[in-house]
Protein backbone atom coordinates (compact mmCIF):
# COMPACT_ATOMS: atom_id res chain seq x y z
CA UNK A 1 0.00 0.00 0.00
CA UNK A 2 1.40 3.41 -0.97
CA UNK A 3 1.49 6.32 1.47
CA UNK A 4 -1.18 8.12 -0.55
CA UNK A 5 -3.47 5.09 -0.43
CA UNK A 6 -2.89 4.71 3.30
CA UNK A 7 -3.86 8.36 3.89
CA UNK A 8 -7.03 7.98 1.80
CA UNK A 9 -8.07 4.73 3.49
CA UNK A 10 -7.54 6.22 6.95
CA UNK A 11 -9.62 9.30 6.12
CA UNK A 12 -12.46 7.24 4.68
CA UNK A 13 -12.40 4.93 7.69
CA UNK A 14 -12.87 7.84 10.12
CA UNK A 15 -15.62 9.38 7.98
CA UNK A 16 -17.57 6.12 7.62
CA UNK A 17 -17.30 5.34 11.34
CA UNK A 18 -18.69 8.79 12.18
CA UNK A 19 -21.58 8.48 9.71
CA UNK A 20 -22.39 4.98 11.00
CA UNK A 21 -22.64 6.46 14.52
CA UNK A 22 -25.14 9.05 13.29
CA UNK A 23 -22.68 11.93 13.23
CA UNK A 24 -21.92 14.38 10.46
CA UNK A 25 -18.46 15.17 9.15
CA UNK A 26 -17.21 18.64 8.33
CA UNK A 27 -14.11 18.50 6.16
CA UNK A 28 -11.92 21.33 4.89
CA UNK A 29 -9.40 20.61 2.14
CA UNK A 30 -6.62 23.17 2.58
CA UNK A 31 -4.46 24.25 -0.34
CA UNK A 32 -1.05 25.81 0.35
CA UNK A 33 -0.14 28.40 -2.26
CA UNK A 34 3.02 27.43 -4.19
CA UNK A 35 3.99 25.27 -1.23
CA UNK A 36 7.49 24.20 -2.29
CA UNK A 37 8.40 27.75 -3.35
CA UNK A 38 7.60 29.05 0.14
CA UNK A 39 9.98 26.79 2.05
CA UNK A 40 11.91 29.37 4.09
CA UNK A 41 15.50 28.14 4.44
CA UNK A 42 16.04 29.79 7.82
CA UNK A 43 12.82 28.35 9.22
CA UNK A 44 13.70 24.90 7.87
CA UNK A 45 17.17 24.89 9.44
CA UNK A 46 15.72 26.07 12.76
CA UNK A 47 13.20 23.22 12.57
CA UNK A 48 15.98 20.69 11.98
CA UNK A 49 17.85 22.00 15.01
CA UNK A 50 14.71 21.84 17.18
CA UNK A 51 14.23 18.19 16.18
CA UNK A 52 17.65 17.39 17.63
CA UNK A 53 19.33 16.30 14.39
CA UNK A 54 23.12 15.83 14.60
CA UNK A 55 25.10 18.98 13.82
CA UNK A 56 26.72 17.37 10.78
CA UNK A 57 23.29 16.74 9.24
CA UNK A 58 22.17 20.31 9.89
CA UNK A 59 25.40 21.69 8.43
CA UNK A 60 25.06 19.46 5.38
CA UNK A 61 21.50 20.67 4.77
CA UNK A 62 22.56 24.28 5.31
CA UNK A 63 25.30 23.87 2.70
CA UNK A 64 22.74 22.36 0.31
CA UNK A 65 20.42 25.36 0.73
CA UNK A 66 22.96 28.19 0.81
CA UNK A 67 23.77 30.36 -2.19
CA UNK A 68 21.16 28.79 -4.45
CA UNK A 69 20.47 30.89 -7.53
CA UNK A 70 18.10 30.80 -10.45
CA UNK A 71 17.50 32.66 -13.69
CA UNK A 72 15.03 32.50 -16.56
CA UNK A 73 15.78 31.79 -20.20
CA UNK A 74 13.39 32.88 -22.96
CA UNK A 75 14.73 31.91 -26.36
CA UNK A 76 18.33 33.08 -26.35
CA UNK A 77 17.76 35.75 -23.68
CA UNK A 78 18.83 35.09 -20.08
CA UNK A 79 17.72 37.07 -17.05
CA UNK A 80 20.08 38.11 -14.26
CA UNK A 81 20.78 35.60 -11.51
CA UNK A 82 18.46 35.80 -8.49
CA UNK A 83 19.70 34.75 -5.05
CA UNK A 84 17.16 32.47 -3.32
CA UNK A 85 16.27 32.56 0.36
CA UNK A 86 13.34 30.15 0.02
CA UNK A 87 12.11 27.25 -2.07
CA UNK A 88 13.18 23.66 -2.68
CA UNK A 89 14.45 22.06 -5.87
CA UNK A 90 11.59 20.43 -7.74
CA UNK A 91 12.13 16.75 -8.45
CA UNK A 92 14.82 16.28 -5.83
CA UNK A 93 14.64 13.56 -3.19
CA UNK A 94 15.18 16.14 -0.46
CA UNK A 95 12.28 18.33 -1.60
CA UNK A 96 9.35 16.25 -0.27
CA UNK A 97 11.35 15.09 2.78
CA UNK A 98 12.25 18.58 3.95
CA UNK A 99 8.73 19.82 3.20
CA UNK A 100 7.24 17.10 5.42
CA UNK A 101 9.62 18.11 8.22
CA UNK A 102 8.54 21.72 7.84
CA UNK A 103 4.77 21.09 7.88
CA UNK A 104 5.08 18.86 10.95
CA UNK A 105 4.26 22.08 12.84
CA UNK A 106 0.78 22.20 11.25
CA UNK A 107 -1.23 20.61 14.05
CA UNK A 108 -4.67 22.23 14.56
CA UNK A 109 -6.99 20.89 17.23
CA UNK A 110 -8.94 18.53 14.95
CA UNK A 111 -8.21 15.33 13.04
CA UNK A 112 -5.72 16.30 10.33
CA UNK A 113 -4.30 14.29 7.46
CA UNK A 114 -1.23 15.67 5.70
CA UNK A 115 0.18 14.22 2.50
CA UNK A 116 2.99 16.47 1.28
CA UNK A 117 1.18 19.73 0.39
CA UNK A 118 -2.36 18.35 0.75
CA UNK A 119 -3.84 19.04 4.19
CA UNK A 120 -7.30 17.74 5.13
CA UNK A 121 -9.02 18.86 8.34
CA UNK A 122 -11.93 16.86 9.74
CA UNK A 123 -14.47 17.66 12.46
CA UNK A 124 -17.14 15.24 13.72
CA UNK A 125 -20.49 16.73 14.74
CA UNK A 126 -23.44 15.23 16.56
CA UNK A 127 -26.96 16.54 16.02
CA UNK A 128 -26.73 19.24 18.70
CA UNK A 129 -23.01 20.05 18.39
CA UNK A 130 -21.70 23.51 17.56
CA UNK A 131 -18.95 23.53 14.96
CA UNK A 132 -15.47 24.72 15.95
CA UNK A 133 -14.01 24.43 12.45
CA UNK A 134 -13.43 28.18 12.18
CA UNK A 135 -11.21 28.00 15.28
CA UNK A 136 -9.28 25.05 13.82
CA UNK A 137 -8.82 26.84 10.49
CA UNK A 138 -7.60 29.98 12.26
CA UNK A 139 -5.08 27.82 14.16
CA UNK A 140 -3.84 26.29 10.91
CA UNK A 141 -3.53 29.69 9.21
CA UNK A 142 -1.43 30.97 12.11
CA UNK A 143 0.75 27.86 12.05
CA UNK A 144 1.30 28.15 8.30
CA UNK A 145 2.24 31.80 8.75
CA UNK A 146 4.76 30.84 11.43
CA UNK A 147 6.57 28.52 8.99
CA UNK A 148 6.37 30.95 6.08
CA UNK A 149 3.52 29.24 4.21
CA UNK A 150 0.38 30.81 2.74
CA UNK A 151 -3.08 29.22 2.60
CA UNK A 152 -4.72 29.62 -0.81
CA UNK A 153 -8.30 30.54 0.01
CA UNK A 154 -9.43 30.29 -3.61
CA UNK A 155 -8.50 26.60 -3.85
CA UNK A 156 -9.42 25.64 -0.28
CA UNK A 157 -12.82 23.89 -0.22
CA UNK A 158 -15.28 22.52 2.35
CA UNK A 159 -17.29 19.30 2.17
CA UNK A 160 -20.15 18.28 4.51
CA UNK A 161 -20.72 14.54 4.89
CA UNK A 162 -23.82 13.04 6.50
CA UNK A 163 -27.41 14.17 6.96
CA UNK A 164 -27.59 14.91 10.69
CA UNK A 165 -27.02 18.64 10.22
CA UNK A 166 -30.29 20.04 8.88
CA UNK A 167 -28.90 23.54 8.46
CA UNK A 168 -25.27 23.89 7.32
CA UNK A 169 -23.02 25.59 9.90
CA UNK A 170 -21.74 29.10 9.17
CA UNK A 171 -19.16 29.07 6.37
CA UNK A 172 -15.49 28.97 7.26
CA UNK A 173 -13.69 32.23 6.45
CA UNK A 174 -10.14 32.77 5.25
CA UNK A 175 -9.03 36.39 5.49
CA UNK A 176 -12.68 37.44 5.51
CA UNK A 177 -13.60 35.39 2.44
CA UNK A 178 -15.97 32.40 2.85
CA UNK A 179 -14.56 29.02 1.87
CA UNK A 180 -16.62 27.46 -0.93
CA UNK A 181 -18.90 24.61 0.10
CA UNK A 182 -18.79 21.83 -2.52
CA UNK A 183 -20.57 18.51 -2.96
CA UNK A 184 -17.58 16.72 -4.49
CA UNK A 185 -13.84 17.18 -4.20
CA UNK A 186 -10.84 15.56 -5.89
CA UNK A 187 -8.03 14.63 -3.51
CA UNK A 188 -5.01 12.58 -4.56
CA UNK A 189 -6.83 11.59 -7.78
CA UNK A 190 -9.88 10.31 -5.88
CA UNK A 191 -13.27 12.07 -6.18
CA UNK A 192 -15.05 12.29 -2.82
CA UNK A 193 -18.77 13.04 -2.60
CA UNK A 194 -20.85 14.36 0.28
CA UNK A 195 -22.89 11.12 0.26
CA UNK A 196 -19.68 9.00 0.25
CA UNK A 197 -20.84 7.26 -2.92
CA UNK A 198 -18.44 6.45 -5.76
CA UNK A 199 -20.56 7.58 -8.73
CA UNK A 200 -18.51 10.72 -9.37
CA UNK A 201 -15.19 8.87 -9.14
CA UNK A 202 -16.33 6.01 -11.39
CA UNK A 203 -17.66 8.47 -13.98
CA UNK A 204 -14.32 10.29 -13.99
CA UNK A 205 -12.34 7.05 -14.41
CA UNK A 206 -14.57 5.71 -17.20
CA UNK A 207 -14.47 9.07 -18.99
CA UNK A 208 -10.66 9.08 -18.89
CA UNK A 209 -10.55 5.48 -20.11
CA UNK A 210 -12.93 6.29 -22.97
CA UNK A 211 -10.72 9.17 -24.12
CA UNK A 212 -7.66 6.93 -24.16
CA UNK A 213 -9.51 4.18 -26.03
CA UNK A 214 -10.61 6.74 -28.62
CA UNK A 215 -6.98 7.73 -29.16
CA UNK A 216 -5.79 4.14 -29.70
CA UNK A 217 -6.72 3.84 -33.43
CA UNK A 218 -4.91 7.10 -34.23
CA UNK A 219 -1.84 5.99 -32.29
CA UNK A 220 -1.86 2.62 -34.04
CA UNK A 221 -2.10 4.31 -37.45
CA UNK A 222 0.82 6.58 -36.57
CA UNK A 223 2.95 3.59 -35.58
CA UNK A 224 1.98 1.74 -38.78
CA UNK A 225 2.96 4.70 -40.96
CA UNK A 226 6.34 5.07 -39.25
CA UNK A 227 7.01 1.36 -39.68
PDB file of C-alpha atoms in Angstrom:
ATOM      1  CA  UNK A   1       0.000   0.000   0.000  1.00  0.00           C
ATOM      2  CA  UNK A   2       1.399   3.412  -0.970  1.00  0.00           C
ATOM      3  CA  UNK A   3       1.494   6.321   1.472  1.00  0.00           C
ATOM      4  CA  UNK A   4      -1.183   8.125  -0.549  1.00  0.00           C
ATOM      5  CA  UNK A   5      -3.471   5.088  -0.426  1.00  0.00           C
ATOM      6  CA  UNK A   6      -2.885   4.714   3.302  1.00  0.00           C
ATOM      7  CA  UNK A   7      -3.865   8.357   3.887  1.00  0.00           C
ATOM      8  CA  UNK A   8      -7.027   7.982   1.795  1.00  0.00           C
ATOM      9  CA  UNK A   9      -8.067   4.735   3.490  1.00  0.00           C
ATOM     10  CA  UNK A  10      -7.541   6.224   6.945  1.00  0.00           C
ATOM     11  CA  UNK A  11      -9.619   9.304   6.119  1.00  0.00           C
ATOM     12  CA  UNK A  12     -12.457   7.238   4.680  1.00  0.00           C
ATOM     13  CA  UNK A  13     -12.404   4.931   7.689  1.00  0.00           C
ATOM     14  CA  UNK A  14     -12.875   7.835  10.121  1.00  0.00           C
ATOM     15  CA  UNK A  15     -15.620   9.378   7.975  1.00  0.00           C
ATOM     16  CA  UNK A  16     -17.571   6.122   7.620  1.00  0.00           C
ATOM     17  CA  UNK A  17     -17.295   5.341  11.341  1.00  0.00           C
ATOM     18  CA  UNK A  18     -18.688   8.788  12.178  1.00  0.00           C
ATOM     19  CA  UNK A  19     -21.582   8.484   9.714  1.00  0.00           C
ATOM     20  CA  UNK A  20     -22.394   4.976  10.998  1.00  0.00           C
ATOM     21  CA  UNK A  21     -22.636   6.456  14.521  1.00  0.00           C
ATOM     22  CA  UNK A  22     -25.143   9.050  13.287  1.00  0.00           C
ATOM     23  CA  UNK A  23     -22.678  11.930  13.228  1.00  0.00           C
ATOM     24  CA  UNK A  24     -21.918  14.376  10.455  1.00  0.00           C
ATOM     25  CA  UNK A  25     -18.464  15.171   9.149  1.00  0.00           C
ATOM     26  CA  UNK A  26     -17.210  18.642   8.332  1.00  0.00           C
ATOM     27  CA  UNK A  27     -14.111  18.498   6.161  1.00  0.00           C
ATOM     28  CA  UNK A  28     -11.925  21.329   4.894  1.00  0.00           C
ATOM     29  CA  UNK A  29      -9.402  20.612   2.141  1.00  0.00           C
ATOM     30  CA  UNK A  30      -6.621  23.168   2.584  1.00  0.00           C
ATOM     31  CA  UNK A  31      -4.457  24.252  -0.338  1.00  0.00           C
ATOM     32  CA  UNK A  32      -1.053  25.805   0.355  1.00  0.00           C
ATOM     33  CA  UNK A  33      -0.140  28.401  -2.262  1.00  0.00           C
ATOM     34  CA  UNK A  34       3.023  27.429  -4.187  1.00  0.00           C
ATOM     35  CA  UNK A  35       3.992  25.272  -1.230  1.00  0.00           C
ATOM     36  CA  UNK A  36       7.487  24.202  -2.292  1.00  0.00           C
ATOM     37  CA  UNK A  37       8.398  27.745  -3.353  1.00  0.00           C
ATOM     38  CA  UNK A  38       7.599  29.050   0.137  1.00  0.00           C
ATOM     39  CA  UNK A  39       9.983  26.791   2.051  1.00  0.00           C
ATOM     40  CA  UNK A  40      11.912  29.372   4.088  1.00  0.00           C
ATOM     41  CA  UNK A  41      15.499  28.141   4.443  1.00  0.00           C
ATOM     42  CA  UNK A  42      16.037  29.790   7.825  1.00  0.00           C
ATOM     43  CA  UNK A  43      12.818  28.354   9.223  1.00  0.00           C
ATOM     44  CA  UNK A  44      13.697  24.904   7.871  1.00  0.00           C
ATOM     45  CA  UNK A  45      17.166  24.890   9.437  1.00  0.00           C
ATOM     46  CA  UNK A  46      15.718  26.067  12.758  1.00  0.00           C
ATOM     47  CA  UNK A  47      13.203  23.219  12.566  1.00  0.00           C
ATOM     48  CA  UNK A  48      15.984  20.687  11.976  1.00  0.00           C
ATOM     49  CA  UNK A  49      17.849  22.001  15.010  1.00  0.00           C
ATOM     50  CA  UNK A  50      14.714  21.838  17.177  1.00  0.00           C
ATOM     51  CA  UNK A  51      14.231  18.194  16.184  1.00  0.00           C
ATOM     52  CA  UNK A  52      17.652  17.394  17.628  1.00  0.00           C
ATOM     53  CA  UNK A  53      19.328  16.303  14.394  1.00  0.00           C
ATOM     54  CA  UNK A  54      23.117  15.835  14.604  1.00  0.00           C
ATOM     55  CA  UNK A  55      25.097  18.982  13.822  1.00  0.00           C
ATOM     56  CA  UNK A  56      26.721  17.367  10.784  1.00  0.00           C
ATOM     57  CA  UNK A  57      23.287  16.740   9.235  1.00  0.00           C
ATOM     58  CA  UNK A  58      22.168  20.310   9.886  1.00  0.00           C
ATOM     59  CA  UNK A  59      25.402  21.690   8.430  1.00  0.00           C
ATOM     60  CA  UNK A  60      25.063  19.462   5.379  1.00  0.00           C
ATOM     61  CA  UNK A  61      21.497  20.667   4.770  1.00  0.00           C
ATOM     62  CA  UNK A  62      22.564  24.276   5.313  1.00  0.00           C
ATOM     63  CA  UNK A  63      25.304  23.866   2.699  1.00  0.00           C
ATOM     64  CA  UNK A  64      22.736  22.358   0.311  1.00  0.00           C
ATOM     65  CA  UNK A  65      20.418  25.361   0.728  1.00  0.00           C
ATOM     66  CA  UNK A  66      22.963  28.186   0.807  1.00  0.00           C
ATOM     67  CA  UNK A  67      23.772  30.363  -2.190  1.00  0.00           C
ATOM     68  CA  UNK A  68      21.162  28.791  -4.450  1.00  0.00           C
ATOM     69  CA  UNK A  69      20.473  30.891  -7.530  1.00  0.00           C
ATOM     70  CA  UNK A  70      18.102  30.800 -10.448  1.00  0.00           C
ATOM     71  CA  UNK A  71      17.495  32.659 -13.687  1.00  0.00           C
ATOM     72  CA  UNK A  72      15.028  32.497 -16.556  1.00  0.00           C
ATOM     73  CA  UNK A  73      15.784  31.787 -20.201  1.00  0.00           C
ATOM     74  CA  UNK A  74      13.387  32.876 -22.962  1.00  0.00           C
ATOM     75  CA  UNK A  75      14.734  31.912 -26.362  1.00  0.00           C
ATOM     76  CA  UNK A  76      18.331  33.085 -26.355  1.00  0.00           C
ATOM     77  CA  UNK A  77      17.761  35.745 -23.685  1.00  0.00           C
ATOM     78  CA  UNK A  78      18.826  35.091 -20.077  1.00  0.00           C
ATOM     79  CA  UNK A  79      17.720  37.073 -17.053  1.00  0.00           C
ATOM     80  CA  UNK A  80      20.077  38.113 -14.263  1.00  0.00           C
ATOM     81  CA  UNK A  81      20.785  35.602 -11.506  1.00  0.00           C
ATOM     82  CA  UNK A  82      18.464  35.801  -8.486  1.00  0.00           C
ATOM     83  CA  UNK A  83      19.703  34.751  -5.053  1.00  0.00           C
ATOM     84  CA  UNK A  84      17.161  32.473  -3.324  1.00  0.00           C
ATOM     85  CA  UNK A  85      16.266  32.559   0.362  1.00  0.00           C
ATOM     86  CA  UNK A  86      13.338  30.151   0.016  1.00  0.00           C
ATOM     87  CA  UNK A  87      12.114  27.251  -2.072  1.00  0.00           C
ATOM     88  CA  UNK A  88      13.184  23.663  -2.684  1.00  0.00           C
ATOM     89  CA  UNK A  89      14.452  22.058  -5.866  1.00  0.00           C
ATOM     90  CA  UNK A  90      11.590  20.431  -7.742  1.00  0.00           C
ATOM     91  CA  UNK A  91      12.132  16.746  -8.453  1.00  0.00           C
ATOM     92  CA  UNK A  92      14.822  16.284  -5.827  1.00  0.00           C
ATOM     93  CA  UNK A  93      14.642  13.557  -3.186  1.00  0.00           C
ATOM     94  CA  UNK A  94      15.179  16.137  -0.456  1.00  0.00           C
ATOM     95  CA  UNK A  95      12.275  18.329  -1.602  1.00  0.00           C
ATOM     96  CA  UNK A  96       9.348  16.251  -0.266  1.00  0.00           C
ATOM     97  CA  UNK A  97      11.349  15.085   2.775  1.00  0.00           C
ATOM     98  CA  UNK A  98      12.248  18.584   3.954  1.00  0.00           C
ATOM     99  CA  UNK A  99       8.732  19.817   3.199  1.00  0.00           C
ATOM    100  CA  UNK A 100       7.241  17.098   5.420  1.00  0.00           C
ATOM    101  CA  UNK A 101       9.623  18.107   8.220  1.00  0.00           C
ATOM    102  CA  UNK A 102       8.536  21.719   7.840  1.00  0.00           C
ATOM    103  CA  UNK A 103       4.773  21.087   7.884  1.00  0.00           C
ATOM    104  CA  UNK A 104       5.078  18.859  10.950  1.00  0.00           C
ATOM    105  CA  UNK A 105       4.256  22.075  12.839  1.00  0.00           C
ATOM    106  CA  UNK A 106       0.784  22.198  11.251  1.00  0.00           C
ATOM    107  CA  UNK A 107      -1.233  20.613  14.050  1.00  0.00           C
ATOM    108  CA  UNK A 108      -4.667  22.229  14.556  1.00  0.00           C
ATOM    109  CA  UNK A 109      -6.987  20.890  17.232  1.00  0.00           C
ATOM    110  CA  UNK A 110      -8.936  18.531  14.949  1.00  0.00           C
ATOM    111  CA  UNK A 111      -8.212  15.329  13.036  1.00  0.00           C
ATOM    112  CA  UNK A 112      -5.725  16.303  10.334  1.00  0.00           C
ATOM    113  CA  UNK A 113      -4.304  14.286   7.455  1.00  0.00           C
ATOM    114  CA  UNK A 114      -1.234  15.673   5.699  1.00  0.00           C
ATOM    115  CA  UNK A 115       0.184  14.216   2.502  1.00  0.00           C
ATOM    116  CA  UNK A 116       2.994  16.466   1.280  1.00  0.00           C
ATOM    117  CA  UNK A 117       1.181  19.729   0.386  1.00  0.00           C
ATOM    118  CA  UNK A 118      -2.365  18.348   0.748  1.00  0.00           C
ATOM    119  CA  UNK A 119      -3.842  19.041   4.194  1.00  0.00           C
ATOM    120  CA  UNK A 120      -7.302  17.739   5.126  1.00  0.00           C
ATOM    121  CA  UNK A 121      -9.018  18.863   8.335  1.00  0.00           C
ATOM    122  CA  UNK A 122     -11.932  16.855   9.741  1.00  0.00           C
ATOM    123  CA  UNK A 123     -14.467  17.663  12.463  1.00  0.00           C
ATOM    124  CA  UNK A 124     -17.137  15.244  13.723  1.00  0.00           C
ATOM    125  CA  UNK A 125     -20.493  16.732  14.744  1.00  0.00           C
ATOM    126  CA  UNK A 126     -23.441  15.229  16.565  1.00  0.00           C
ATOM    127  CA  UNK A 127     -26.960  16.543  16.015  1.00  0.00           C
ATOM    128  CA  UNK A 128     -26.728  19.237  18.702  1.00  0.00           C
ATOM    129  CA  UNK A 129     -23.014  20.055  18.387  1.00  0.00           C
ATOM    130  CA  UNK A 130     -21.697  23.510  17.556  1.00  0.00           C
ATOM    131  CA  UNK A 131     -18.946  23.526  14.957  1.00  0.00           C
ATOM    132  CA  UNK A 132     -15.473  24.719  15.951  1.00  0.00           C
ATOM    133  CA  UNK A 133     -14.006  24.432  12.451  1.00  0.00           C
ATOM    134  CA  UNK A 134     -13.428  28.178  12.180  1.00  0.00           C
ATOM    135  CA  UNK A 135     -11.208  27.999  15.279  1.00  0.00           C
ATOM    136  CA  UNK A 136      -9.284  25.048  13.819  1.00  0.00           C
ATOM    137  CA  UNK A 137      -8.816  26.835  10.490  1.00  0.00           C
ATOM    138  CA  UNK A 138      -7.596  29.976  12.260  1.00  0.00           C
ATOM    139  CA  UNK A 139      -5.077  27.823  14.158  1.00  0.00           C
ATOM    140  CA  UNK A 140      -3.842  26.288  10.913  1.00  0.00           C
ATOM    141  CA  UNK A 141      -3.529  29.687   9.209  1.00  0.00           C
ATOM    142  CA  UNK A 142      -1.429  30.973  12.115  1.00  0.00           C
ATOM    143  CA  UNK A 143       0.747  27.863  12.051  1.00  0.00           C
ATOM    144  CA  UNK A 144       1.303  28.147   8.304  1.00  0.00           C
ATOM    145  CA  UNK A 145       2.239  31.797   8.748  1.00  0.00           C
ATOM    146  CA  UNK A 146       4.763  30.842  11.433  1.00  0.00           C
ATOM    147  CA  UNK A 147       6.568  28.524   8.994  1.00  0.00           C
ATOM    148  CA  UNK A 148       6.374  30.955   6.081  1.00  0.00           C
ATOM    149  CA  UNK A 149       3.522  29.237   4.208  1.00  0.00           C
ATOM    150  CA  UNK A 150       0.378  30.812   2.739  1.00  0.00           C
ATOM    151  CA  UNK A 151      -3.083  29.220   2.601  1.00  0.00           C
ATOM    152  CA  UNK A 152      -4.718  29.618  -0.806  1.00  0.00           C
ATOM    153  CA  UNK A 153      -8.305  30.543   0.013  1.00  0.00           C
ATOM    154  CA  UNK A 154      -9.435  30.287  -3.610  1.00  0.00           C
ATOM    155  CA  UNK A 155      -8.500  26.595  -3.851  1.00  0.00           C
ATOM    156  CA  UNK A 156      -9.422  25.644  -0.280  1.00  0.00           C
ATOM    157  CA  UNK A 157     -12.823  23.888  -0.223  1.00  0.00           C
ATOM    158  CA  UNK A 158     -15.278  22.522   2.347  1.00  0.00           C
ATOM    159  CA  UNK A 159     -17.294  19.298   2.170  1.00  0.00           C
ATOM    160  CA  UNK A 160     -20.146  18.283   4.508  1.00  0.00           C
ATOM    161  CA  UNK A 161     -20.722  14.542   4.885  1.00  0.00           C
ATOM    162  CA  UNK A 162     -23.821  13.037   6.502  1.00  0.00           C
ATOM    163  CA  UNK A 163     -27.408  14.172   6.959  1.00  0.00           C
ATOM    164  CA  UNK A 164     -27.594  14.913  10.686  1.00  0.00           C
ATOM    165  CA  UNK A 165     -27.015  18.637  10.224  1.00  0.00           C
ATOM    166  CA  UNK A 166     -30.290  20.037   8.875  1.00  0.00           C
ATOM    167  CA  UNK A 167     -28.897  23.540   8.461  1.00  0.00           C
ATOM    168  CA  UNK A 168     -25.270  23.889   7.317  1.00  0.00           C
ATOM    169  CA  UNK A 169     -23.020  25.588   9.901  1.00  0.00           C
ATOM    170  CA  UNK A 170     -21.740  29.105   9.173  1.00  0.00           C
ATOM    171  CA  UNK A 171     -19.165  29.068   6.371  1.00  0.00           C
ATOM    172  CA  UNK A 172     -15.494  28.973   7.256  1.00  0.00           C
ATOM    173  CA  UNK A 173     -13.692  32.226   6.447  1.00  0.00           C
ATOM    174  CA  UNK A 174     -10.144  32.767   5.251  1.00  0.00           C
ATOM    175  CA  UNK A 175      -9.031  36.394   5.491  1.00  0.00           C
ATOM    176  CA  UNK A 176     -12.678  37.443   5.506  1.00  0.00           C
ATOM    177  CA  UNK A 177     -13.602  35.390   2.438  1.00  0.00           C
ATOM    178  CA  UNK A 178     -15.973  32.395   2.854  1.00  0.00           C
ATOM    179  CA  UNK A 179     -14.558  29.022   1.867  1.00  0.00           C
ATOM    180  CA  UNK A 180     -16.618  27.465  -0.930  1.00  0.00           C
ATOM    181  CA  UNK A 181     -18.903  24.607   0.103  1.00  0.00           C
ATOM    182  CA  UNK A 182     -18.786  21.833  -2.520  1.00  0.00           C
ATOM    183  CA  UNK A 183     -20.574  18.515  -2.957  1.00  0.00           C
ATOM    184  CA  UNK A 184     -17.581  16.718  -4.494  1.00  0.00           C
ATOM    185  CA  UNK A 185     -13.837  17.179  -4.200  1.00  0.00           C
ATOM    186  CA  UNK A 186     -10.842  15.557  -5.891  1.00  0.00           C
ATOM    187  CA  UNK A 187      -8.028  14.629  -3.507  1.00  0.00           C
ATOM    188  CA  UNK A 188      -5.008  12.575  -4.557  1.00  0.00           C
ATOM    189  CA  UNK A 189      -6.834  11.587  -7.783  1.00  0.00           C
ATOM    190  CA  UNK A 190      -9.880  10.315  -5.879  1.00  0.00           C
ATOM    191  CA  UNK A 191     -13.267  12.070  -6.177  1.00  0.00           C
ATOM    192  CA  UNK A 192     -15.046  12.292  -2.818  1.00  0.00           C
ATOM    193  CA  UNK A 193     -18.773  13.039  -2.604  1.00  0.00           C
ATOM    194  CA  UNK A 194     -20.855  14.356   0.277  1.00  0.00           C
ATOM    195  CA  UNK A 195     -22.890  11.116   0.262  1.00  0.00           C
ATOM    196  CA  UNK A 196     -19.682   9.000   0.247  1.00  0.00           C
ATOM    197  CA  UNK A 197     -20.839   7.258  -2.924  1.00  0.00           C
ATOM    198  CA  UNK A 198     -18.441   6.448  -5.764  1.00  0.00           C
ATOM    199  CA  UNK A 199     -20.560   7.583  -8.727  1.00  0.00           C
ATOM    200  CA  UNK A 200     -18.511  10.724  -9.375  1.00  0.00           C
ATOM    201  CA  UNK A 201     -15.195   8.873  -9.142  1.00  0.00           C
ATOM    202  CA  UNK A 202     -16.333   6.007 -11.394  1.00  0.00           C
ATOM    203  CA  UNK A 203     -17.664   8.471 -13.975  1.00  0.00           C
ATOM    204  CA  UNK A 204     -14.318  10.288 -13.995  1.00  0.00           C
ATOM    205  CA  UNK A 205     -12.341   7.053 -14.406  1.00  0.00           C
ATOM    206  CA  UNK A 206     -14.575   5.708 -17.204  1.00  0.00           C
ATOM    207  CA  UNK A 207     -14.469   9.071 -18.989  1.00  0.00           C
ATOM    208  CA  UNK A 208     -10.663   9.078 -18.885  1.00  0.00           C
ATOM    209  CA  UNK A 209     -10.553   5.476 -20.114  1.00  0.00           C
ATOM    210  CA  UNK A 210     -12.934   6.293 -22.968  1.00  0.00           C
ATOM    211  CA  UNK A 211     -10.719   9.171 -24.122  1.00  0.00           C
ATOM    212  CA  UNK A 212      -7.663   6.929 -24.159  1.00  0.00           C
ATOM    213  CA  UNK A 213      -9.510   4.183 -26.034  1.00  0.00           C
ATOM    214  CA  UNK A 214     -10.610   6.738 -28.617  1.00  0.00           C
ATOM    215  CA  UNK A 215      -6.983   7.734 -29.156  1.00  0.00           C
ATOM    216  CA  UNK A 216      -5.791   4.142 -29.703  1.00  0.00           C
ATOM    217  CA  UNK A 217      -6.715   3.840 -33.434  1.00  0.00           C
ATOM    218  CA  UNK A 218      -4.913   7.097 -34.228  1.00  0.00           C
ATOM    219  CA  UNK A 219      -1.835   5.989 -32.287  1.00  0.00           C
ATOM    220  CA  UNK A 220      -1.857   2.616 -34.037  1.00  0.00           C
ATOM    221  CA  UNK A 221      -2.096   4.306 -37.454  1.00  0.00           C
ATOM    222  CA  UNK A 222       0.818   6.578 -36.571  1.00  0.00           C
ATOM    223  CA  UNK A 223       2.947   3.588 -35.577  1.00  0.00           C
ATOM    224  CA  UNK A 224       1.981   1.743 -38.784  1.00  0.00           C
ATOM    225  CA  UNK A 225       2.958   4.696 -40.965  1.00  0.00           C
ATOM    226  CA  UNK A 226       6.339   5.070 -39.252  1.00  0.00           C
ATOM    227  CA  UNK A 227       7.011   1.362 -39.675  1.00  0.00           C
TER     228      UNK A 227
END
